[in-house]
Coordinates of C-alpha atoms and ligand atoms in Angstrom, one line a residue:
M1 CA 0.0 -0.3 0.0
A2 CA 1.3 3.7 -0.7
P3 CA 2.4 5.5 2.3
S4 CA -0.4 8.2 1.6
A5 CA -3.0 5.2 1.5
M6 CA -1.6 3.8 4.3
S7 CA -2.1 7.2 6.3
R8 CA -5.5 7.6 5.1
W9 CA -6.4 4.3 6.6
T10 CA -4.5 4.5 9.8
K11 CA -6.3 8.1 10.1
A12 CA -9.7 6.7 9.3
L13 CA -9.1 4.1 12.1
S14 CA -7.6 6.5 14.7
E15 CA -10.5 6.7 17.1
A16 CA -12.1 3.4 16.4
Q17 CA -12.7 1.7 19.6
P18 CA -12.6 -2.2 19.8
V19 CA -15.6 -3.6 21.2
P20 CA -17.1 -7.1 20.7
Y21 CA -20.0 -6.8 18.0
W22 CA -22.8 -8.1 20.2
L23 CA -21.8 -5.9 23.3
D24 CA -21.9 -2.9 21.0
D25 CA -25.7 -2.6 21.5
P26 CA -27.8 0.5 22.7
G27 CA -29.9 -2.1 24.2
R28 CA -27.0 -3.0 26.7
P29 CA -28.4 -2.8 30.1
H30 CA -26.7 -0.7 32.7
P31 CA -25.0 -2.6 35.3
E32 CA -26.4 -3.3 38.7
P33 CA -24.9 -1.3 41.6
A34 CA -21.7 -3.0 43.3
L35 CA -22.1 -4.2 46.7
T36 CA -21.5 -2.3 49.5
G37 CA -21.9 -3.6 53.1
A38 CA -22.5 -7.1 54.5
E39 CA -25.0 -9.6 52.7
T40 CA -25.9 -13.1 53.7
C41 CA -27.6 -15.8 51.6
D42 CA -28.2 -19.5 51.0
L43 CA -26.2 -20.1 47.7
L44 CA -23.7 -17.4 46.5
V45 CA -22.7 -17.7 42.8
V46 CA -19.6 -15.9 41.5
G47 CA -19.4 -15.1 38.0
G48 CA -22.1 -13.5 36.0
G49 CA -21.7 -15.6 32.5
Y50 CA -23.6 -18.2 31.5
S51 CA -22.2 -20.9 33.8
G52 CA -23.3 -18.5 36.7
L53 CA -26.4 -16.9 35.6
W54 CA -27.9 -20.4 34.4
T55 CA -26.7 -21.6 38.0
A56 CA -28.8 -19.1 39.7
L57 CA -31.7 -19.2 37.8
N58 CA -31.7 -23.2 38.2
A59 CA -31.2 -22.7 41.8
K60 CA -34.2 -20.3 42.1
E61 CA -36.6 -22.4 39.9
R62 CA -36.2 -25.5 42.2
D63 CA -36.5 -23.7 45.0
P64 CA -38.1 -20.4 44.9
G65 CA -37.4 -20.1 48.8
R66 CA -33.6 -20.0 48.1
D67 CA -31.9 -16.8 48.8
V68 CA -29.4 -16.3 46.1
V69 CA -26.6 -13.8 45.4
L70 CA -24.8 -13.3 42.4
L71 CA -21.2 -11.3 42.0
E72 CA -19.8 -10.2 38.9
G73 CA -16.3 -8.8 39.0
R74 CA -17.1 -6.4 35.8
E75 CA -20.4 -6.5 33.8
V76 CA -22.3 -9.5 33.2
G77 CA -21.5 -10.9 30.0
W78 CA -18.4 -8.7 29.3
A79 CA -16.1 -12.1 29.0
A80 CA -16.5 -15.0 26.9
S81 CA -20.4 -15.2 27.3
G82 CA -20.8 -12.2 25.6
R83 CA -18.7 -12.2 22.8
N84 CA -18.7 -15.9 21.4
G85 CA -20.1 -17.2 17.8
G86 CA -23.5 -17.7 19.1
F87 CA -23.6 -21.4 17.9
C88 CA -25.7 -23.2 20.6
A89 CA -25.1 -26.7 19.5
A90 CA -26.4 -30.0 21.2
S91 CA -23.2 -31.7 20.9
L92 CA -21.6 -32.3 24.3
T93 CA -18.4 -34.0 22.3
H94 CA -17.6 -30.6 20.3
G95 CA -19.0 -32.3 17.3
L96 CA -20.2 -36.0 16.4
P97 CA -16.8 -36.7 14.5
N98 CA -14.8 -36.3 17.8
G99 CA -17.2 -37.7 20.0
L100 CA -17.3 -40.8 18.0
T101 CA -13.3 -41.4 18.0
R102 CA -13.1 -40.6 21.8
W103 CA -16.3 -42.6 23.4
P104 CA -17.6 -44.8 20.7
D105 CA -19.4 -47.0 23.2
E106 CA -21.2 -43.9 25.1
I107 CA -21.9 -41.9 21.9
H108 CA -25.5 -42.8 21.8
K109 CA -26.2 -41.8 25.4
L110 CA -23.9 -38.6 25.1
Q111 CA -25.9 -37.4 22.0
E112 CA -29.3 -38.0 23.5
L113 CA -28.3 -36.2 26.8
G114 CA -26.8 -33.3 24.4
A115 CA -30.4 -33.3 22.5
R116 CA -32.1 -33.2 25.8
N117 CA -30.2 -30.2 27.0
L118 CA -30.8 -28.2 23.9
D119 CA -34.3 -28.9 23.8
E120 CA -34.5 -27.9 27.5
I121 CA -32.6 -24.5 26.6
E122 CA -35.1 -23.8 24.1
K123 CA -38.0 -24.6 26.6
A124 CA -36.3 -22.1 29.1
V125 CA -35.6 -19.3 26.5
A126 CA -39.4 -19.6 25.9
R127 CA -40.5 -19.8 29.7
H128 CA -38.3 -16.9 30.8
D129 CA -39.0 -14.9 27.6
L130 CA -35.3 -14.6 27.1
D131 CA -35.1 -12.4 24.1
C132 CA -31.9 -13.4 22.3
E133 CA -33.3 -14.4 18.7
F134 CA -33.0 -18.1 19.2
E135 CA -33.4 -19.8 16.0
R136 CA -33.2 -23.8 15.5
T137 CA -31.4 -23.4 12.5
G138 CA -29.6 -26.4 12.3
E139 CA -26.0 -26.4 10.8
I140 CA -24.9 -27.5 7.2
D141 CA -21.3 -28.9 6.6
V142 CA -20.3 -28.0 3.0
A143 CA -17.8 -29.6 0.6
T144 CA -16.5 -27.1 -2.0
E145 CA -14.3 -29.9 -3.6
T146 CA -15.2 -33.3 -5.1
Y147 CA -13.5 -35.2 -2.7
Q148 CA -15.2 -33.6 0.1
A149 CA -18.4 -34.5 -1.3
R150 CA -17.4 -37.9 -1.3
E151 CA -16.3 -37.7 2.2
L152 CA -19.3 -35.9 3.6
R153 CA -21.6 -39.0 1.8
D154 CA -19.1 -41.7 3.3
W155 CA -19.7 -40.2 6.7
Y156 CA -23.3 -40.0 6.4
G157 CA -23.6 -43.8 5.4
E158 CA -21.2 -44.4 8.4
L159 CA -23.6 -42.3 10.6
Q160 CA -26.7 -44.3 9.2
E161 CA -24.9 -47.8 9.9
K162 CA -24.1 -46.4 13.3
G163 CA -27.8 -45.4 14.2
L164 CA -26.7 -41.7 14.5
A165 CA -28.2 -40.2 11.3
D166 CA -31.5 -39.1 12.8
G167 CA -32.2 -35.4 11.9
I168 CA -29.3 -35.5 9.7
D169 CA -30.1 -35.3 5.7
F170 CA -27.1 -35.4 3.1
L171 CA -27.8 -32.7 0.3
D172 CA -26.4 -32.9 -3.2
A173 CA -25.1 -30.0 -5.0
E174 CA -28.5 -28.9 -6.0
A175 CA -30.0 -29.5 -2.6
V176 CA -27.3 -27.8 -0.7
R177 CA -27.4 -24.5 -3.2
E178 CA -31.0 -24.4 -2.6
Q179 CA -30.4 -23.6 0.7
V180 CA -27.2 -21.5 0.2
A181 CA -26.9 -20.4 -3.4
S182 CA -23.3 -20.5 -3.8
P183 CA -21.7 -22.3 -6.8
T184 CA -18.8 -23.3 -5.1
F185 CA -20.7 -25.8 -2.9
E186 CA -20.6 -29.5 -4.0
A187 CA -22.6 -31.1 -1.3
G188 CA -23.9 -30.6 2.6
L189 CA -24.6 -32.6 5.5
W190 CA -27.5 -30.7 7.3
D191 CA -28.0 -31.5 10.9
R192 CA -31.5 -30.1 11.3
R193 CA -32.1 -30.2 15.1
G194 CA -28.5 -30.0 16.6
V195 CA -27.8 -26.5 16.7
A196 CA -29.4 -23.1 17.2
M197 CA -28.1 -19.4 16.7
L198 CA -28.7 -17.0 19.1
N199 CA -27.4 -13.5 19.9
P200 CA -25.2 -14.4 22.8
A201 CA -25.1 -10.9 24.6
K202 CA -28.7 -10.8 24.4
L203 CA -28.9 -14.1 26.2
V204 CA -26.7 -13.1 29.0
W205 CA -28.9 -9.9 29.7
G206 CA -31.9 -12.0 29.4
L207 CA -30.8 -14.4 31.7
K208 CA -29.8 -11.4 34.4
R209 CA -33.4 -9.9 34.0
A210 CA -34.8 -13.3 34.4
C211 CA -32.5 -14.1 37.6
R212 CA -33.4 -10.6 38.9
R213 CA -37.3 -11.2 38.4
L214 CA -37.1 -14.2 40.5
G215 CA -35.4 -12.6 43.2
V216 CA -31.5 -13.4 42.7
R217 CA -29.4 -10.4 43.9
V218 CA -27.2 -9.4 41.3
Y219 CA -24.2 -7.4 42.1
E220 CA -21.8 -6.1 39.4
H221 CA -18.3 -4.4 39.5
T222 CA -18.1 -6.7 42.4
P223 CA -15.2 -9.2 42.4
A224 CA -15.0 -11.7 45.1
L225 CA -11.5 -11.3 46.6
D226 CA -11.1 -14.1 48.7
L227 CA -13.3 -17.2 49.7
K228 CA -13.4 -19.0 53.4
P229 CA -15.1 -21.3 55.2
Y230 CA -17.5 -19.5 57.7
G231 CA -19.2 -22.1 60.1
A232 CA -20.9 -24.6 57.8
G233 CA -21.1 -22.2 54.9
M234 CA -18.5 -19.8 52.8
A235 CA -17.6 -15.9 53.3
V236 CA -16.4 -13.9 50.3
R237 CA -14.9 -10.7 50.7
T238 CA -15.5 -7.8 48.3
P239 CA -13.9 -4.6 47.8
Y240 CA -16.5 -2.7 49.6
G241 CA -18.4 -5.6 51.6
S242 CA -18.6 -9.2 52.1
V243 CA -21.1 -12.2 51.8
R244 CA -22.0 -15.0 54.1
A245 CA -23.4 -17.9 52.1
R246 CA -25.3 -20.8 54.2
Ligands
FAD301 C1 -14.2 -16.1 20.7 C2 -15.2 -16.9 21.5 C3 -16.1 -17.7 20.5 C4 -16.8 -18.7 21.3 N1 -17.9 -19.3 20.4 C5 -18.6 -20.3 21.0 C6 -19.7 -20.5 20.1 O1 -20.2 -20.4 19.1 N2 -20.6 -21.6 21.1 C7 -20.4 -22.0 22.0 O2 -21.2 -22.7 22.5 N3 -19.3 -21.5 22.7 C8 -18.5 -20.6 22.1 N4 -17.7 -20.0 22.8 C9 -17.3 -20.5 24.3 C10 -18.2 -20.1 25.3 O3 -18.7 -18.2 25.2 C11 -17.9 -20.3 26.8 O4 -17.7 -21.4 27.1 C12 -18.9 -19.5 27.8 O5 -19.3 -18.3 27.3 C13 -18.5 -19.6 29.2 O6 -19.1 -19.5 30.1 P1 -18.6 -19.1 31.5 O7 -19.8 -18.3 32.1 O8 -18.0 -20.2 32.2 O9 -17.5 -17.9 31.6 P2 -17.7 -16.4 31.2 O10 -18.5 -16.1 30.4 O11 -15.8 -16.1 30.8 O12 -17.9 -15.7 32.6 C14 -17.2 -15.8 33.8 C15 -17.5 -14.4 34.4 O13 -16.9 -14.6 35.8 C16 -16.3 -13.5 36.3 N5 -15.4 -13.6 37.2 C17 -14.4 -14.3 37.2 N6 -13.9 -14.4 38.4 C18 -14.5 -13.5 39.3 C19 -14.4 -13.1 40.8 N7 -13.2 -13.4 41.2 N8 -15.5 -12.3 41.2 C20 -16.3 -12.0 40.2 N9 -16.5 -12.4 39.2 C21 -15.4 -13.1 38.5 C22 -15.8 -12.7 34.8 O14 -15.8 -11.3 35.2 C23 -17.0 -13.2 33.9 O15 -18.0 -12.3 33.6 C24 -16.8 -19.3 22.5 C25 -15.6 -18.5 23.2 C26 -14.9 -17.4 22.8 C27 -14.0 -16.7 23.4

């Protein structure tokens, strides 16, 4: 690139702020106030990503009388949960090929549990009105070379033999191009039920809202600084307070 063009580009980008795509949203909620003072609860959850928020939500759903506090060190969803690809996959083995290689004897059970898990996520999205653009799109692996099309067909045959092809369709060139009109696609394998797409940040924000609606007390900008046994429970120190969890 010529130096003058380089400086034009550099200048154009000089005030750009790197922000994860999903988090750069005018609907991004304000963080909840930080904890100041002493709190007590039955269950303390540390971390406001998917792990923490689903834990708090499930705990409250199972026992509405349970007193739950969630501490987030920065803002709910600022980390991996607010900046991922938005692929909500049923597979518990990071894909069927990987699962089949590593756990061939348990793969049917693993697939069944994964499918049930994704169904439950879909139900929870509806039950809690989590406005996260959840769509059960499925996922298509595509072949752009003839040998890849052959491999996909062989793989599909293997899945059929092993009784693992339920919900999966082999698409020839015409069928795959009906879905995605690219002349480079030679074939595809469509897993219709195994993947949903969603907006990851909106899922986090929806989970936070649902937690608060059920009575979870959420504190943001509140890192847990240390964790110590306290009687039969645990105590956590934060910059401006503490939480004792029974
Ligand atoms: C670029 C990228 C793309 C991805 N794409 C996908 C995908 O398409 N599909 C998929 O299923 N997965 C994907 N993942 C993985 C997925 O995002 C993570 O597995 C998931 O978000 C992890 O959630 P978590 O709650 O365990 O962790 P996090 O989302 O990282 O949340 C942990 C939270 O804990 C807080 N915390 C940590 N320590 C403390 C403390 N001492 N006190 C208070 N708070 C604390 C942090 O501030 C943070 O908010 C992707 C990940 C990345 C990074």
